[in-house]
XYZ file of C-alpha atoms in Angstrom:
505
model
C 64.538 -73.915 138.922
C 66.664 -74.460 136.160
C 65.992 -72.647 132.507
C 65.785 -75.901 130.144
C 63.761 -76.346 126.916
C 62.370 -79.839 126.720
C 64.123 -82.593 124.824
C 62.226 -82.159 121.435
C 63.143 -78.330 121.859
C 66.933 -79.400 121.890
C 66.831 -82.025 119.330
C 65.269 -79.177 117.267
C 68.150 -77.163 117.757
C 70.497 -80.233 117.052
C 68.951 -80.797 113.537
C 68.868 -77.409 112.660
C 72.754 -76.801 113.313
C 75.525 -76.311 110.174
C 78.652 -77.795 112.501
C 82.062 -76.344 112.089
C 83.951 -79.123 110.179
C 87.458 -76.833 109.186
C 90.061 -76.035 111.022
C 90.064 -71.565 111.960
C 93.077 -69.484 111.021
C 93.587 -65.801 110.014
C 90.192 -65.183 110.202
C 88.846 -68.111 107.901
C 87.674 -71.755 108.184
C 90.132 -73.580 106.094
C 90.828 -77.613 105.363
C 93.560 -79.168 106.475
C 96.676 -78.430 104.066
C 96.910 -82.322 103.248
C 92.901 -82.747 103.055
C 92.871 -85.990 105.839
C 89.734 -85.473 108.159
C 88.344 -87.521 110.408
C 84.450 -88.170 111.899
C 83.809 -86.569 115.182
C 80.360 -89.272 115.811
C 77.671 -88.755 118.616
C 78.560 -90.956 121.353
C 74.774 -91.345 122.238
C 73.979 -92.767 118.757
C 77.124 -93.480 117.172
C 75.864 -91.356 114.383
C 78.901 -88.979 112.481
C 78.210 -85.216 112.821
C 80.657 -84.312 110.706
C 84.070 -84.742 109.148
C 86.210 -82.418 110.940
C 90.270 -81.222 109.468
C 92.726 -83.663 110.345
C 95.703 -81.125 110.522
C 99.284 -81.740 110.461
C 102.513 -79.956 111.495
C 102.291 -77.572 108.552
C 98.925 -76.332 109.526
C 100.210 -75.991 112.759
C 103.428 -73.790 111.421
C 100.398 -71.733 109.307
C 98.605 -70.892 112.500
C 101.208 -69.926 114.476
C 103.173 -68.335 111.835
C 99.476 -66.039 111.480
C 99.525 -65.490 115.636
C 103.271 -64.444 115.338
C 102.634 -62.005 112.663
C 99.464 -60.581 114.704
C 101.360 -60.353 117.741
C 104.350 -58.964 116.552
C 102.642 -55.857 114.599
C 100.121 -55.201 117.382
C 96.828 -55.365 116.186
C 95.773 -56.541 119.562
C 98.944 -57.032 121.501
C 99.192 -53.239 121.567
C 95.750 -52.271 121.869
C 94.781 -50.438 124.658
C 93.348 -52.410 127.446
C 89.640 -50.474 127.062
C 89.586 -51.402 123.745
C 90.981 -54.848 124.046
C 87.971 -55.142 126.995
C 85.415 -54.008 124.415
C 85.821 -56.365 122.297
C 86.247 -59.384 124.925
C 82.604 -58.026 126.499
C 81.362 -58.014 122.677
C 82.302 -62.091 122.643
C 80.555 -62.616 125.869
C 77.328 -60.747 124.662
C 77.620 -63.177 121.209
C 78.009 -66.410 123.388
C 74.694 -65.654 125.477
C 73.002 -65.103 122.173
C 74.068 -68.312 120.992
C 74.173 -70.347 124.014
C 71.783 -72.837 123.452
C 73.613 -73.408 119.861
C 76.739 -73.974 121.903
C 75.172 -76.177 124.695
C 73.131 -78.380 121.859
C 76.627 -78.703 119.887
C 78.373 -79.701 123.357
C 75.866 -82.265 123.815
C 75.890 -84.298 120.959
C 79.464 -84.348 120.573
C 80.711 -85.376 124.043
C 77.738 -86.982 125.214
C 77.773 -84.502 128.607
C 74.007 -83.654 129.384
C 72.652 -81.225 127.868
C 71.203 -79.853 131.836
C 74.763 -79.340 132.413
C 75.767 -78.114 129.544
C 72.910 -75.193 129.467
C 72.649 -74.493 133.061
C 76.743 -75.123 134.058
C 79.242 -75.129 131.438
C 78.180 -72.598 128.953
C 77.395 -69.600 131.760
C 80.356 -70.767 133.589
C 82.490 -70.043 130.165
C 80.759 -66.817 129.231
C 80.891 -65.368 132.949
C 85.273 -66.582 132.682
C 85.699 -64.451 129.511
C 83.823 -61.671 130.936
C 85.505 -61.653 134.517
C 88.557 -61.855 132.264
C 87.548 -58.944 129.852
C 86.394 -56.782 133.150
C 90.177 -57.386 134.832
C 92.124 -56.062 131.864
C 92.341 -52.276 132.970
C 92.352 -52.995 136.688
C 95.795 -54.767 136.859
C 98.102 -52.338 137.818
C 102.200 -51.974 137.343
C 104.676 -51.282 139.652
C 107.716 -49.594 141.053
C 110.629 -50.821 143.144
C 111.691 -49.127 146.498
C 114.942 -48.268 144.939
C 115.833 -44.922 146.390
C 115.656 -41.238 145.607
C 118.760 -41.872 142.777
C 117.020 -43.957 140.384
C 113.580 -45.701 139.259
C 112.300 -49.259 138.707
C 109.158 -50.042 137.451
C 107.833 -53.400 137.033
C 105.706 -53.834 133.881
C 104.010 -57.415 132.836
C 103.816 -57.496 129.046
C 102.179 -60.633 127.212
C 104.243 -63.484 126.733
C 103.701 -63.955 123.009
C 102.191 -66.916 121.052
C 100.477 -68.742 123.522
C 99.048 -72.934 122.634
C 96.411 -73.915 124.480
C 95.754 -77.762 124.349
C 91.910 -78.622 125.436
C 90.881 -81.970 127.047
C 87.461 -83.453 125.452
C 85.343 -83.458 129.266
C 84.492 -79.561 129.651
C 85.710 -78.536 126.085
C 84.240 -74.874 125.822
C 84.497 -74.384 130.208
C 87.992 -74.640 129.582
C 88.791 -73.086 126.133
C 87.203 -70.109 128.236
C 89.786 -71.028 131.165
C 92.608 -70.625 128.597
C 91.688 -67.944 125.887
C 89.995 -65.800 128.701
C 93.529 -64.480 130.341
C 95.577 -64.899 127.400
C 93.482 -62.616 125.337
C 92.817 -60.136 127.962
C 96.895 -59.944 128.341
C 97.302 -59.689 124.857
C 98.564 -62.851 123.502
C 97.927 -64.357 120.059
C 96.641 -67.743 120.665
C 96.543 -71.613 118.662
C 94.115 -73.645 120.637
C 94.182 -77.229 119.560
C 90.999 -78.802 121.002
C 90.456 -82.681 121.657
C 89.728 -84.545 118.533
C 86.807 -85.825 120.388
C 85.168 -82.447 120.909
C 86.258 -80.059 118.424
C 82.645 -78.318 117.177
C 82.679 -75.741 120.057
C 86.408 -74.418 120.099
C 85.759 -73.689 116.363
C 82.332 -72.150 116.877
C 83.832 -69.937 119.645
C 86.578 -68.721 117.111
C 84.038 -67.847 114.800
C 82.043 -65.598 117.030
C 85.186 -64.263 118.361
C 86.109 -63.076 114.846
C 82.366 -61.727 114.746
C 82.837 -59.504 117.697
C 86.237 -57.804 116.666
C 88.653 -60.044 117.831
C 91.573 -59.134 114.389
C 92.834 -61.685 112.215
C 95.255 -64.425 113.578
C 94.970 -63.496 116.730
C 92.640 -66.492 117.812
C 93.387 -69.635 115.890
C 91.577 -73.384 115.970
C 93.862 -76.063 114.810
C 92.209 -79.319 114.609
C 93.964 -83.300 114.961
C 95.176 -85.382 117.264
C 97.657 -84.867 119.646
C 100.518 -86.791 117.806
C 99.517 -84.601 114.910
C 98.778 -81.532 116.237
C 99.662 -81.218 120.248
C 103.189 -82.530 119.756
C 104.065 -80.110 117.027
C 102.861 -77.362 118.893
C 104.357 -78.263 121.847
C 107.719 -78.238 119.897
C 107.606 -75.283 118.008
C 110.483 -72.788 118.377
C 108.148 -69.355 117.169
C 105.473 -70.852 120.598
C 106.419 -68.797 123.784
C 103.843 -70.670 126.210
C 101.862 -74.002 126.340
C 99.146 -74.516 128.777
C 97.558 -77.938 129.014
C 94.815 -79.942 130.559
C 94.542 -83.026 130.315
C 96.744 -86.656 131.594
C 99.350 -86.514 133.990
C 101.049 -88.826 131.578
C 100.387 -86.271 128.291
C 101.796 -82.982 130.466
C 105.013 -84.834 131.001
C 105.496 -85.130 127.245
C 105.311 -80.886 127.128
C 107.756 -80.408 129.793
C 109.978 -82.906 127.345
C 109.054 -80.676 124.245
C 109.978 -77.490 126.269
C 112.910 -79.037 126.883
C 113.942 -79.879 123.333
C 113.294 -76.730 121.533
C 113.137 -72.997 123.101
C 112.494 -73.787 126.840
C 108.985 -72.079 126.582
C 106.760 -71.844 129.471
C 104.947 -74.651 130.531
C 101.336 -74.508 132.260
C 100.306 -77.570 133.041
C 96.557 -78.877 135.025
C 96.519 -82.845 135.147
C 95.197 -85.386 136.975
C 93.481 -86.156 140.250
C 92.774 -89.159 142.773
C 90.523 -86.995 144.404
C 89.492 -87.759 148.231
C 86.352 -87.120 149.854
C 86.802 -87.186 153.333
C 84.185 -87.644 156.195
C 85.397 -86.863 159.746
C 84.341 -88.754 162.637
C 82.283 -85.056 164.034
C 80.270 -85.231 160.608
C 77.110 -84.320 160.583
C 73.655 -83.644 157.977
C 74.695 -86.811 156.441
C 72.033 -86.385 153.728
C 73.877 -83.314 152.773
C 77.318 -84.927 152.691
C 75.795 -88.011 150.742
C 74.537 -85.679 148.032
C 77.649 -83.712 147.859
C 79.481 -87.143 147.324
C 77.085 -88.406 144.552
C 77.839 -84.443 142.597
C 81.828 -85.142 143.313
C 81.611 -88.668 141.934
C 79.520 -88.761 139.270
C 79.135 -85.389 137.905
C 79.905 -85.353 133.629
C 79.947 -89.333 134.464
C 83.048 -88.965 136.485
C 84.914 -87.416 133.580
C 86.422 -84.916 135.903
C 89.971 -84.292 136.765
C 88.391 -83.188 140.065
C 85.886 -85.941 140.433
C 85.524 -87.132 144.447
C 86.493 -90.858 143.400
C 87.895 -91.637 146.959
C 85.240 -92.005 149.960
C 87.091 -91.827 152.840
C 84.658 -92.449 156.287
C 84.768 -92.901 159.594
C 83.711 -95.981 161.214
C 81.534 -94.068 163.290
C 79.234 -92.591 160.349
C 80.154 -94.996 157.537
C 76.819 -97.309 157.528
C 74.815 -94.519 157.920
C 76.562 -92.321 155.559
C 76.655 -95.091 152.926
C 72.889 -95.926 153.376
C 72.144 -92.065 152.249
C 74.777 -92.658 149.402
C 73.084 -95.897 147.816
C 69.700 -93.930 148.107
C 71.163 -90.843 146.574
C 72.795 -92.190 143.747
C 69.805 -94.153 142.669
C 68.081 -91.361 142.138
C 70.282 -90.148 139.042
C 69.148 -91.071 135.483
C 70.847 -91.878 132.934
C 70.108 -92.041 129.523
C 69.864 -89.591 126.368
C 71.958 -86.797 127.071
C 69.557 -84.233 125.155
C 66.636 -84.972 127.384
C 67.106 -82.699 130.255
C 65.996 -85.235 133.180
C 68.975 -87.044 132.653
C 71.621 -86.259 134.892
C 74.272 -89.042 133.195
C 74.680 -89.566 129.426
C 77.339 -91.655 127.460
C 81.028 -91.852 127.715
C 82.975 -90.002 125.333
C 83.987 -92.825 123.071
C 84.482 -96.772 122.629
C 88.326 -96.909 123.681
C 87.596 -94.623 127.335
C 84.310 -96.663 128.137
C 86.827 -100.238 127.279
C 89.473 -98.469 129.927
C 86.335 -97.976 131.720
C 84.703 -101.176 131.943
C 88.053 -103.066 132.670
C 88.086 -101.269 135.836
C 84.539 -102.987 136.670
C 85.900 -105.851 135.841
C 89.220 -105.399 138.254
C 86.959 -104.401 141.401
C 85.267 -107.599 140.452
C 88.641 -109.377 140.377
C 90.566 -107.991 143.192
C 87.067 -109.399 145.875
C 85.618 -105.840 146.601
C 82.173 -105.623 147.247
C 79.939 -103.934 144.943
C 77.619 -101.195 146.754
C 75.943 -100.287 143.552
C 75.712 -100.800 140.197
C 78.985 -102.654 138.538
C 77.649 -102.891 135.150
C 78.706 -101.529 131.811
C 75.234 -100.582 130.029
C 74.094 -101.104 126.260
C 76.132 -98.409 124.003
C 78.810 -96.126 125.462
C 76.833 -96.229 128.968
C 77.944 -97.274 132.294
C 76.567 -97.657 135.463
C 77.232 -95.373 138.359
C 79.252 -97.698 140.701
C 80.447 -97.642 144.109
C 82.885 -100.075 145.470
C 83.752 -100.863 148.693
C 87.358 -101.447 148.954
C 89.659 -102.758 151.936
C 92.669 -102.721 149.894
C 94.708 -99.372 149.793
C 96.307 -100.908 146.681
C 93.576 -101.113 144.406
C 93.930 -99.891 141.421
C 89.601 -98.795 142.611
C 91.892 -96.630 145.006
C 95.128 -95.471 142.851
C 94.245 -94.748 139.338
C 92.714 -91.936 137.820
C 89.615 -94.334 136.143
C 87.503 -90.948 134.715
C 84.601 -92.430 134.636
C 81.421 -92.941 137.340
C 83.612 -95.261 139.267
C 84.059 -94.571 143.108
C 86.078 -96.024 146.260
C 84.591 -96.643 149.589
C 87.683 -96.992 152.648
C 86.970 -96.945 155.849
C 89.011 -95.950 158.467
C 88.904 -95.864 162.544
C 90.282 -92.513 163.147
C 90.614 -88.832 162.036
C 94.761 -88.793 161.513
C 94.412 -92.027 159.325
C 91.775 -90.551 156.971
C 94.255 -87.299 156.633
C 97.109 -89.974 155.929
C 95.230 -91.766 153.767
C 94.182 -88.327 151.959
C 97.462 -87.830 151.054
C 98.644 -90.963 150.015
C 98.492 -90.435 146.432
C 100.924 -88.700 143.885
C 98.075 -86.941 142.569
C 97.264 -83.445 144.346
C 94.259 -81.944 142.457
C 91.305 -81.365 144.636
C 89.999 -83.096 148.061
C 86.781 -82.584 150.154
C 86.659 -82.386 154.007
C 83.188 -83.179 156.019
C 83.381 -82.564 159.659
C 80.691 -80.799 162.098
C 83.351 -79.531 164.061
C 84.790 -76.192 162.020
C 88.268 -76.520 163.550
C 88.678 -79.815 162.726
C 87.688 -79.586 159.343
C 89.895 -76.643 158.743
C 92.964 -78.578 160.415
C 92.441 -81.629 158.010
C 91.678 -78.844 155.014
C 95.236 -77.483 156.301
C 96.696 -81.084 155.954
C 95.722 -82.453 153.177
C 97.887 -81.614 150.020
C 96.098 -80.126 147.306
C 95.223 -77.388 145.283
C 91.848 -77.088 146.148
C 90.253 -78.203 149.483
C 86.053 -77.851 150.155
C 85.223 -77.809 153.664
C 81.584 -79.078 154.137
C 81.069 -78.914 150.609
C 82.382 -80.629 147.159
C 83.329 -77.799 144.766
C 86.282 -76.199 142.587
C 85.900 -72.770 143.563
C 84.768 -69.795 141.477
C 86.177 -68.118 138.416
C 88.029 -65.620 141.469
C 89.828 -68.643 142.859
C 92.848 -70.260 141.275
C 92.457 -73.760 140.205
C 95.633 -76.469 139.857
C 97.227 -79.246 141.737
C 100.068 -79.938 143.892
C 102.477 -83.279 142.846
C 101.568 -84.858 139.773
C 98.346 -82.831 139.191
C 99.733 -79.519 138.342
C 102.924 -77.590 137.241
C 103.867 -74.149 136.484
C 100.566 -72.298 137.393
C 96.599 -71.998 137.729
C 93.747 -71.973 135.815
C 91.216 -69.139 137.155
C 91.835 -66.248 138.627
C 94.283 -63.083 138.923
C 96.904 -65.716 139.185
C 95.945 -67.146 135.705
C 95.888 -63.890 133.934
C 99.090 -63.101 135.295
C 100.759 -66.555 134.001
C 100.148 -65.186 130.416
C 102.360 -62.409 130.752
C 106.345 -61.679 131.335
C 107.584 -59.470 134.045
C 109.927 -56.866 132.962
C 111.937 -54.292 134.774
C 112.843 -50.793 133.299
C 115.301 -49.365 135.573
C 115.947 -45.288 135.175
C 119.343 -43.598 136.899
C 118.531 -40.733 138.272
C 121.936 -39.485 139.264
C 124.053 -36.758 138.642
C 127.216 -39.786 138.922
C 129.177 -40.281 135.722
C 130.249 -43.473 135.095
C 134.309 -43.404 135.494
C 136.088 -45.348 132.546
C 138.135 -47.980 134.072
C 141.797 -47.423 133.280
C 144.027 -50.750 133.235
């Protein structure tokens, strides 16, 4: 049973809010140094909620010139790791305090419902800072089999100044994703969040601050990504960008890496994500609901959304009978009232991209399964297609929204191929009742994350990223994550009696 107030309980909570409007550095809330803002609206009303910093390349250069300073004298970067874990577990016990503040503000800015934002998304960030906090004095160094004349050890040491650059579907999931290692290692960080969901990023600096966390050590730097994201992505004092967000947007920080100091580059991008049912399937009402989750969870606004249905002649009708019936079942409608499973899309321009995607499936003959309608507002339909063309863009591009792909196919190796024909890598779901077979397919199919009788990402212990186009440089989640935040260094000691011989010419 899920822990939700009722809708007048969150709208409450909404009216009673004072939203973060200013972009967060050194400590304080602070205007953009030019004084341009722009209105972050509620996508289920249209209404403004407030008129957030529109920041520039010279707030940028503040911030990070603030996270330099804090790194370089060690007000955190040299804390011990106990003390550094204090104050992480002091941020987690703030954010359950305030979670319903954080899941209301969520809400109303990105139009995600608020049963997902209370009962997914804000636990899921709180429990990533915490399993973060928790590993910081249980990573160990090492030494080098080197021999009885000398010593290596290998010590990781935080990278620096790292940016973190948010997409606007899971804003605070994935600020946690990012600030969770980096702070544990001991990086000073400049988080620029989507100008389409700022309010949380800013909210979670400010209870950061409240917990300990010194000054300039987490920063909130507000704009858009031409404003903000590309200045931070060239900046010659950042050591490490990590990223979420378009495949086409990561490319452009590889470029900026590039052109100024070669810093690292994290990068977690997008998905054509298949969904795979094997010919041995079976429970076919539990593979139809796990279908409905992977497609139209957050409205499809997932990176690792199941927007490809790949079936098996042999179960398809079946199968897609459960499907239809399934997805019925999900309302949608205001995102504060807790029965609704599906709220609005994030904003006018993505629910055009959207609905021109309707209107292609229309075009290009394929057969509508359900829905196919945009909806009054920023809404949209969940719809299924069924598509006999491989080429469709139904079947190729990343559409982000509650759009899904049905291809059929007449045997096992062809739904494998057909897995993998994409140059997307992200995350792919295999359905078989036989185990072996499932695990062989799981084995095939190329991507960073692969459910076997289930649709899922994994836990905060699993690392999450993509192969191909989906991914570069590292993971999100994990060991694997915090280690990505850090540089390796080796310390080699002689131990000797030798003396070094001056070379005569």
């Amino acid at each position: 049973m899920l822990d939700l107030l009722t809708r007048d309980e969150y709208a409450a909570l909404s009216s009673a809010m004072i939203l973060p409007a200013n972009s967060f550095i050194d400590g304080k809330f602070r205007p953009a140094l030019s004084g341009a803002t722009f209105i972050s609206a509620n996508p289920a009303t249209g209404e403004p909620l407030a008129e957030v910093a529109a920041c520039g390349a010279e707030d940028v250069d503040l911030a990070v010139g603030k996270a330099r300073k804090a790194f370089d004298d060690g007000r955190w970067s040299k804390v011990a790791p106990a003390d550094r874990k204090e104050v992480l577990i002091r941020l987690v016990k703030l954010m359950t305090r305030n979670r319903r503040e954080l899941a209301v503000m969520e809400s109303i800015e990105s139009g995600k419902p608020i049963r997902d934002c209370d009962s997914i998304d804000v636990p899921e960030a709180i429990d990533t800072i915490k399993w973060h906090a928790e590993l910081i004095d249980k990573v160990y160094d090492r030494s080098a089999p080197v021999g009885d004349d000398a010593m290596a050890i290998i010590v990781r040491e935080p990278v620096g100044v790292v940016g973190a650059v948010l997409p606007w579907n899971f804003p605070l999931l994935i600020a946690a994703w990012k600030i969770g290692p980096a702070l544990a290692a001991g990086n000073s960080v400049v988080l620029k969040p989507s100008k389409q969901s700022s309010l949380t990023a800013l909210r979670l600096a400010e209870l950061a601050m409240e917990a300990g966390l010194p000054d300039g050590v987490l920063n909130v730097v507000t704009g858009t990504g031409p404003g903000v994201g590309e200045p931070l992505g060239r900046h010659m004092d950042v050591d490490m960008v990590t990223f979420t967000g378009s495949t086409e947007t990561g490319r452009r920080f590889l470029r900026y890496s590039a052109d100024s100091n070669l810093k690292k580059v994290t990068l977690e991008c997008g998905g054509k994500n298949p969904f795979v049912v094997l010919e041995g399937a079976e429970d076919l009402d539990m593979v139809a609901e796990h279908f409905v989750t992977g497609a139209f969870w957050n409205m499809g606004e997932n990176c690792s959304a199941s927007s490809r249905l790949i079936v098996h002649q042999a179960v398809r009708d079946e199968l897609l009978d459960r499907v239809v019936a399934r997805a019925a079942d999900w309302r949608t409608g205001d995102p504060l009232d807790p029965v609704n499973q599906l709220g609005p899309l994030v904003d006018e321009p993505h629910h055009r991209k959207v609905c021109s995607y309707l209107r292609a499936g229309s075009d290009e003959g394929a057969d509508v399964l359900l829905g196919g309608q945009p909806l009054g507002g920023l809404y949209v339909e969940p719809t299924i297609f069924d598509v006999n063309d491989t080429g469709s863009v139904l079947v190729t591009d990343e559409i982000f929204g509650p759009v899904a792909a049905v291809t059929t196919v007449s045997s096992n190796d062809t739904a494998i191929r057909m897995a993998n024909d994409t140059p997307y890598g992200l995350a792919a779901s295999v359905f078989s009742g036989n185990i072996r077979e499932a695990l062989r397919g799981a084995r095939a199919i190329r991507a960073g994350t692969v459910t076997v009788n289930c649709y899922g990402e994994g836990d905060i212990s699993t690392p999450f990223g993509g192969y191909k186009e989906s991914g570069f440089g590292g993971r999100d989640n994990s060991v694997y994550a915090h280690e990505q935040y850090t540089e390796l260094k080796t310390i080699w000691i002689d131990l000797s009696d030798r003396v070094l011989e001056e070379s005569i010419d």
